[in-house]
Amino acid sequence: MNSMLVRAYVALGSNLQDPVKQIRRAVSAMDELPGTCCVAASSLYRSAPLGPQDQAEYVNAVAAIDTRLSAHDLLVEMQRVETRHGRMRHGERWGPRTLDLDLLLYGDETHEDEKLTVPHPGLPERNFVLYPLREIAPWLHIPGLGSLEALVGGCPDVGLQPLAV
Ligand code: ROI
């Protein structure tokens, strides 16, 4: 485990089996990972599905964590959380899911290998990631992509609604 703490950002999404509960449980689970604590979580948003439209709306959020895990170890732990929380894929690419955790940013590091791409490649076009991320870290600069503020400015909030819960 690293002696240094790294600030990382994780996107959470669910559209099956009580999505609000899934997201809340996942934020707590991230806080309980080894060498990791959750330092901020955005509000929850309801969002129109990206991909096939014959699936339920999603609930999305973004969490900030401080972690001593390496980027790859963090990814493995996130995948374990997905599995423990009953992740079910229904075969179809971009189909509905109980819990999806994406590593958006890991400090200012960039990674590109067969397991991990950071910054997450979907980040610049996904309003359900950019808007909650801005809520908790408006000052961010994304390696290779510039200011978060500019990315948000180029990404309309169509189909995205803060969830009243
Ligand atoms: N669409 C939305 N709105 N939110 C998601 O989290 C999400 N996740 C996915 C796909 C199927 C691409 N669509 C999504 O994995």
PDB file of C-alpha atoms and ligand atoms in Angstrom:
ATOM      1  CA  MET A   1       0.000   0.000   0.000  1.00  0.00           C
ATOM      2  CA  ASN A   2       1.226   3.532  -0.793  1.00  0.00           C
ATOM      3  CA  SER A   3       2.297   5.764   2.043  1.00  0.00           C
ATOM      4  CA  MET A   4       0.834   8.665   0.058  1.00  0.00           C
ATOM      5  CA  LEU A   5      -2.831   9.481  -0.043  1.00  0.00           C
ATOM      6  CA  VAL A   6      -4.216  10.079  -3.510  1.00  0.00           C
ATOM      7  CA  ARG A   7      -7.505  11.877  -4.183  1.00  0.00           C
ATOM      8  CA  ALA A   8      -9.558   9.864  -6.659  1.00  0.00           C
ATOM      9  CA  TYR A   9     -13.038  10.326  -8.120  1.00  0.00           C
ATOM     10  CA  VAL A  10     -15.489   7.506  -8.744  1.00  0.00           C
ATOM     11  CA  ALA A  11     -18.719   7.602 -10.766  1.00  0.00           C
ATOM     12  CA  LEU A  12     -21.621   5.525  -9.489  1.00  0.00           C
ATOM     13  CA  GLY A  13     -24.612   4.403 -11.520  1.00  0.00           C
ATOM     14  CA  SER A  14     -27.572   2.056 -11.100  1.00  0.00           C
ATOM     15  CA  ASN A  15     -30.886   1.430 -12.808  1.00  0.00           C
ATOM     16  CA  LEU A  16     -32.009  -1.823 -11.168  1.00  0.00           C
ATOM     17  CA  GLN A  17     -33.185  -2.986  -7.739  1.00  0.00           C
ATOM     18  CA  ASP A  18     -33.755   0.296  -5.926  1.00  0.00           C
ATOM     19  CA  PRO A  19     -31.049   2.452  -7.520  1.00  0.00           C
ATOM     20  CA  VAL A  20     -31.023   5.068  -4.731  1.00  0.00           C
ATOM     21  CA  LYS A  21     -30.283   2.364  -2.171  1.00  0.00           C
ATOM     22  CA  GLN A  22     -27.638   0.838  -4.438  1.00  0.00           C
ATOM     23  CA  ILE A  23     -25.781   4.144  -4.747  1.00  0.00           C
ATOM     24  CA  ARG A  24     -25.915   4.876  -1.017  1.00  0.00           C
ATOM     25  CA  ARG A  25     -24.654   1.416  -0.111  1.00  0.00           C
ATOM     26  CA  ALA A  26     -21.872   1.736  -2.657  1.00  0.00           C
ATOM     27  CA  VAL A  27     -20.681   5.072  -1.208  1.00  0.00           C
ATOM     28  CA  SER A  28     -20.456   3.439   2.254  1.00  0.00           C
ATOM     29  CA  ALA A  29     -18.668   0.443   0.760  1.00  0.00           C
ATOM     30  CA  MET A  30     -16.052   2.711  -0.846  1.00  0.00           C
ATOM     31  CA  ASP A  31     -15.480   4.314   2.563  1.00  0.00           C
ATOM     32  CA  GLU A  32     -14.726   0.878   4.013  1.00  0.00           C
ATOM     33  CA  LEU A  33     -12.116  -0.170   1.464  1.00  0.00           C
ATOM     34  CA  PRO A  34      -8.623  -0.717   2.856  1.00  0.00           C
ATOM     35  CA  GLY A  35      -6.633   2.512   3.202  1.00  0.00           C
ATOM     36  CA  THR A  36      -9.522   4.496   1.757  1.00  0.00           C
ATOM     37  CA  CYS A  37     -12.024   7.035   2.980  1.00  0.00           C
ATOM     38  CA  CYS A  38     -14.814   8.813   1.195  1.00  0.00           C
ATOM     39  CA  VAL A  39     -14.348  12.578   1.554  1.00  0.00           C
ATOM     40  CA  ALA A  40     -17.318  13.873  -0.464  1.00  0.00           C
ATOM     41  CA  ALA A  41     -20.328  12.615  -2.341  1.00  0.00           C
ATOM     42  CA  SER A  42     -22.452  14.564  -4.815  1.00  0.00           C
ATOM     43  CA  SER A  43     -26.225  14.673  -4.767  1.00  0.00           C
ATOM     44  CA  LEU A  44     -28.013  11.935  -6.605  1.00  0.00           C
ATOM     45  CA  TYR A  45     -29.207  12.616 -10.144  1.00  0.00           C
ATOM     46  CA  ARG A  46     -31.788  10.911 -12.282  1.00  0.00           C
ATOM     47  CA  SER A  47     -30.539  10.508 -15.846  1.00  0.00           C
ATOM     48  CA  ALA A  48     -31.837   9.261 -19.160  1.00  0.00           C
ATOM     49  CA  PRO A  49     -30.050   6.073 -20.249  1.00  0.00           C
ATOM     50  CA  LEU A  50     -27.069   6.413 -22.503  1.00  0.00           C
ATOM     51  CA  GLY A  51     -27.190   3.459 -24.870  1.00  0.00           C
ATOM     52  CA  PRO A  52     -30.307   1.349 -25.449  1.00  0.00           C
ATOM     53  CA  GLN A  53     -33.418   3.377 -24.586  1.00  0.00           C
ATOM     54  CA  ASP A  54     -35.580   0.415 -23.573  1.00  0.00           C
ATOM     55  CA  GLN A  55     -34.201   0.423 -20.036  1.00  0.00           C
ATOM     56  CA  ALA A  56     -35.082   2.317 -16.875  1.00  0.00           C
ATOM     57  CA  GLU A  57     -33.645   5.727 -16.041  1.00  0.00           C
ATOM     58  CA  TYR A  58     -30.430   5.693 -14.068  1.00  0.00           C
ATOM     59  CA  VAL A  59     -29.511   7.175 -10.744  1.00  0.00           C
ATOM     60  CA  ASN A  60     -25.989   8.624 -10.873  1.00  0.00           C
ATOM     61  CA  ALA A  61     -23.594  10.280  -8.445  1.00  0.00           C
ATOM     62  CA  VAL A  62     -19.880  10.934  -8.027  1.00  0.00           C
ATOM     63  CA  ALA A  63     -17.781  10.355  -4.897  1.00  0.00           C
ATOM     64  CA  ALA A  64     -14.373  11.732  -3.944  1.00  0.00           C
ATOM     65  CA  ILE A  65     -12.117   9.374  -2.021  1.00  0.00           C
ATOM     66  CA  ASP A  66      -8.676   9.566  -0.481  1.00  0.00           C
ATOM     67  CA  THR A  67      -6.867   6.289  -0.903  1.00  0.00           C
ATOM     68  CA  ARG A  68      -3.534   4.599  -0.307  1.00  0.00           C
ATOM     69  CA  LEU A  69      -4.424   1.894  -2.840  1.00  0.00           C
ATOM     70  CA  SER A  70      -2.714   2.022  -6.221  1.00  0.00           C
ATOM     71  CA  ALA A  71      -4.980   2.784  -9.179  1.00  0.00           C
ATOM     72  CA  HIS A  72      -5.020  -0.892 -10.169  1.00  0.00           C
ATOM     73  CA  ASP A  73      -5.671  -2.164  -6.643  1.00  0.00           C
ATOM     74  CA  LEU A  74      -8.469   0.379  -6.299  1.00  0.00           C
ATOM     75  CA  LEU A  75      -9.998  -0.861  -9.546  1.00  0.00           C
ATOM     76  CA  VAL A  76      -9.924  -4.465  -8.283  1.00  0.00           C
ATOM     77  CA  GLU A  77     -11.584  -3.405  -5.016  1.00  0.00           C
ATOM     78  CA  MET A  78     -14.258  -1.445  -6.913  1.00  0.00           C
ATOM     79  CA  GLN A  79     -15.013  -4.493  -9.037  1.00  0.00           C
ATOM     80  CA  ARG A  80     -15.374  -6.556  -5.846  1.00  0.00           C
ATOM     81  CA  VAL A  81     -17.881  -4.022  -4.510  1.00  0.00           C
ATOM     82  CA  GLU A  82     -19.848  -4.291  -7.767  1.00  0.00           C
ATOM     83  CA  THR A  83     -19.930  -8.076  -7.469  1.00  0.00           C
ATOM     84  CA  ARG A  84     -20.801  -8.086  -3.752  1.00  0.00           C
ATOM     85  CA  HIS A  85     -23.640  -5.691  -4.477  1.00  0.00           C
ATOM     86  CA  GLY A  86     -25.235  -8.149  -6.833  1.00  0.00           C
ATOM     87  CA  ARG A  87     -24.068  -6.718 -10.103  1.00  0.00           C
ATOM     88  CA  MET A  88     -26.026  -8.388 -12.837  1.00  0.00           C
ATOM     89  CA  ARG A  89     -25.452  -7.757 -16.476  1.00  0.00           C
ATOM     90  CA  HIS A  90     -28.111  -8.878 -18.826  1.00  0.00           C
ATOM     91  CA  GLY A  91     -25.848  -9.893 -21.634  1.00  0.00           C
ATOM     92  CA  GLU A  92     -26.478  -6.818 -23.699  1.00  0.00           C
ATOM     93  CA  ARG A  93     -23.709  -4.250 -24.102  1.00  0.00           C
ATOM     94  CA  TRP A  94     -24.724  -1.017 -22.390  1.00  0.00           C
ATOM     95  CA  GLY A  95     -27.685  -2.786 -20.823  1.00  0.00           C
ATOM     96  CA  PRO A  96     -29.198  -2.231 -17.356  1.00  0.00           C
ATOM     97  CA  ARG A  97     -27.091  -2.718 -14.256  1.00  0.00           C
ATOM     98  CA  THR A  98     -27.510  -3.006 -10.497  1.00  0.00           C
ATOM     99  CA  LEU A  99     -24.292  -1.145  -9.769  1.00  0.00           C
ATOM    100  CA  ASP A 100     -21.607   0.348 -11.945  1.00  0.00           C
ATOM    101  CA  LEU A 101     -18.491   1.955 -10.468  1.00  0.00           C
ATOM    102  CA  ASP A 102     -16.104   3.774 -12.805  1.00  0.00           C
ATOM    103  CA  LEU A 103     -12.744   5.172 -11.779  1.00  0.00           C
ATOM    104  CA  LEU A 104     -12.827   8.659 -13.297  1.00  0.00           C
ATOM    105  CA  LEU A 105      -9.622  10.200 -11.981  1.00  0.00           C
ATOM    106  CA  TYR A 106      -6.723   9.048  -9.831  1.00  0.00           C
ATOM    107  CA  GLY A 107      -4.785  12.091  -8.670  1.00  0.00           C
ATOM    108  CA  ASP A 108      -3.324  13.661 -11.774  1.00  0.00           C
ATOM    109  CA  GLU A 109      -2.181  10.299 -13.154  1.00  0.00           C
ATOM    110  CA  THR A 110      -2.987   8.978 -16.584  1.00  0.00           C
ATOM    111  CA  HIS A 111      -3.208   5.240 -17.243  1.00  0.00           C
ATOM    112  CA  GLU A 112      -3.853   3.434 -20.442  1.00  0.00           C
ATOM    113  CA  ASP A 113      -3.530  -0.332 -20.410  1.00  0.00           C
ATOM    114  CA  GLU A 114      -5.751  -3.353 -21.015  1.00  0.00           C
ATOM    115  CA  LYS A 115      -7.374  -3.067 -17.572  1.00  0.00           C
ATOM    116  CA  LEU A 116      -7.620   0.627 -16.896  1.00  0.00           C
ATOM    117  CA  THR A 117      -7.977   3.927 -18.734  1.00  0.00           C
ATOM    118  CA  VAL A 118      -7.746   7.040 -16.556  1.00  0.00           C
ATOM    119  CA  PRO A 119      -9.108   9.667 -17.012  1.00  0.00           C
ATOM    120  CA  HIS A 120     -12.173   7.603 -17.819  1.00  0.00           C
ATOM    121  CA  PRO A 121     -12.764   7.851 -21.596  1.00  0.00           C
ATOM    122  CA  GLY A 122     -16.519   8.538 -21.212  1.00  0.00           C
ATOM    123  CA  LEU A 123     -15.956  11.507 -18.913  1.00  0.00           C
ATOM    124  CA  PRO A 124     -16.053  14.393 -21.440  1.00  0.00           C
ATOM    125  CA  GLU A 125     -19.412  13.468 -22.976  1.00  0.00           C
ATOM    126  CA  ARG A 126     -21.366  12.146 -19.970  1.00  0.00           C
ATOM    127  CA  ASN A 127     -23.434  14.846 -18.329  1.00  0.00           C
ATOM    128  CA  PHE A 128     -24.390  12.393 -15.552  1.00  0.00           C
ATOM    129  CA  VAL A 129     -20.678  12.316 -14.615  1.00  0.00           C
ATOM    130  CA  LEU A 130     -19.615  15.923 -15.317  1.00  0.00           C
ATOM    131  CA  TYR A 131     -22.392  17.708 -13.387  1.00  0.00           C
ATOM    132  CA  PRO A 132     -22.112  15.701 -10.151  1.00  0.00           C
ATOM    133  CA  LEU A 133     -18.317  15.941 -10.382  1.00  0.00           C
ATOM    134  CA  ARG A 134     -18.523  19.716 -10.660  1.00  0.00           C
ATOM    135  CA  GLU A 135     -20.736  19.790  -7.584  1.00  0.00           C
ATOM    136  CA  ILE A 136     -17.955  18.348  -5.390  1.00  0.00           C
ATOM    137  CA  ALA A 137     -14.800  19.575  -7.220  1.00  0.00           C
ATOM    138  CA  PRO A 138     -15.525  22.626  -9.412  1.00  0.00           C
ATOM    139  CA  TRP A 139     -11.823  23.557  -9.540  1.00  0.00           C
ATOM    140  CA  LEU A 140     -10.692  20.320 -11.201  1.00  0.00           C
ATOM    141  CA  HIS A 141      -8.462  20.123 -14.224  1.00  0.00           C
ATOM    142  CA  ILE A 142      -8.612  16.825 -16.044  1.00  0.00           C
ATOM    143  CA  PRO A 143      -5.273  15.541 -17.354  1.00  0.00           C
ATOM    144  CA  GLY A 144      -5.285  15.958 -21.140  1.00  0.00           C
ATOM    145  CA  LEU A 145      -8.784  17.479 -21.238  1.00  0.00           C
ATOM    146  CA  GLY A 146      -8.535  20.873 -19.519  1.00  0.00           C
ATOM    147  CA  SER A 147     -10.820  22.460 -16.971  1.00  0.00           C
ATOM    148  CA  LEU A 148     -13.892  20.657 -15.711  1.00  0.00           C
ATOM    149  CA  GLU A 149     -15.764  23.946 -16.005  1.00  0.00           C
ATOM    150  CA  ALA A 150     -15.098  24.050 -19.771  1.00  0.00           C
ATOM    151  CA  LEU A 151     -16.139  20.410 -20.176  1.00  0.00           C
ATOM    152  CA  VAL A 152     -19.404  21.076 -18.333  1.00  0.00           C
ATOM    153  CA  GLY A 153     -19.957  24.145 -20.533  1.00  0.00           C
ATOM    154  CA  GLY A 154     -19.727  21.935 -23.617  1.00  0.00           C
ATOM    155  CA  CYS A 155     -22.094  19.257 -22.321  1.00  0.00           C
ATOM    156  CA  PRO A 156     -25.807  20.158 -22.059  1.00  0.00           C
ATOM    157  CA  ASP A 157     -27.708  18.832 -19.043  1.00  0.00           C
ATOM    158  CA  VAL A 158     -30.384  17.189 -21.213  1.00  0.00           C
ATOM    159  CA  GLY A 159     -32.170  14.357 -19.414  1.00  0.00           C
ATOM    160  CA  LEU A 160     -30.416  15.076 -16.116  1.00  0.00           C
ATOM    161  CA  GLN A 161     -32.342  16.014 -12.960  1.00  0.00           C
ATOM    162  CA  PRO A 162     -31.221  16.354  -9.361  1.00  0.00           C
ATOM    163  CA  LEU A 163     -33.180  13.803  -7.410  1.00  0.00           C
ATOM    164  CA  ALA A 164     -35.315  14.992  -4.526  1.00  0.00           C
ATOM    165  CA  VAL A 165     -34.784  12.363  -1.854  1.00  0.00           C
TER     166      VAL A 165
HETATM  167  N1  ROI B   1     -26.657   5.820 -18.747  1.00  0.00           N
HETATM  168  C1  ROI B   1     -26.812   6.633 -17.703  1.00  0.00           C
HETATM  169  N2  ROI B   1     -27.680   7.647 -17.787  1.00  0.00           N
HETATM  170  N3  ROI B   1     -26.123   6.475 -16.546  1.00  0.00           N
HETATM  171  C2  ROI B   1     -25.226   5.471 -16.401  1.00  0.00           C
HETATM  172  O1  ROI B   1     -24.602   5.345 -15.319  1.00  0.00           O
HETATM  173  C3  ROI B   1     -25.019   4.599 -17.491  1.00  0.00           C
HETATM  174  N4  ROI B   1     -24.122   3.569 -17.406  1.00  0.00           N
HETATM  175  C4  ROI B   1     -23.899   2.769 -18.439  1.00  0.00           C
HETATM  176  C5  ROI B   1     -24.613   2.917 -19.743  1.00  0.00           C
HETATM  177  C6  ROI B   1     -25.319   1.608 -20.055  1.00  0.00           C
HETATM  178  C7  ROI B   1     -23.583   3.232 -20.811  1.00  0.00           C
HETATM  179  N5  ROI B   1     -25.601   3.983 -19.737  1.00  0.00           N
HETATM  180  C8  ROI B   1     -25.761   4.809 -18.666  1.00  0.00           C
HETATM  181  O2  ROI B   1     -22.988   1.819 -18.289  1.00  0.00           O
END
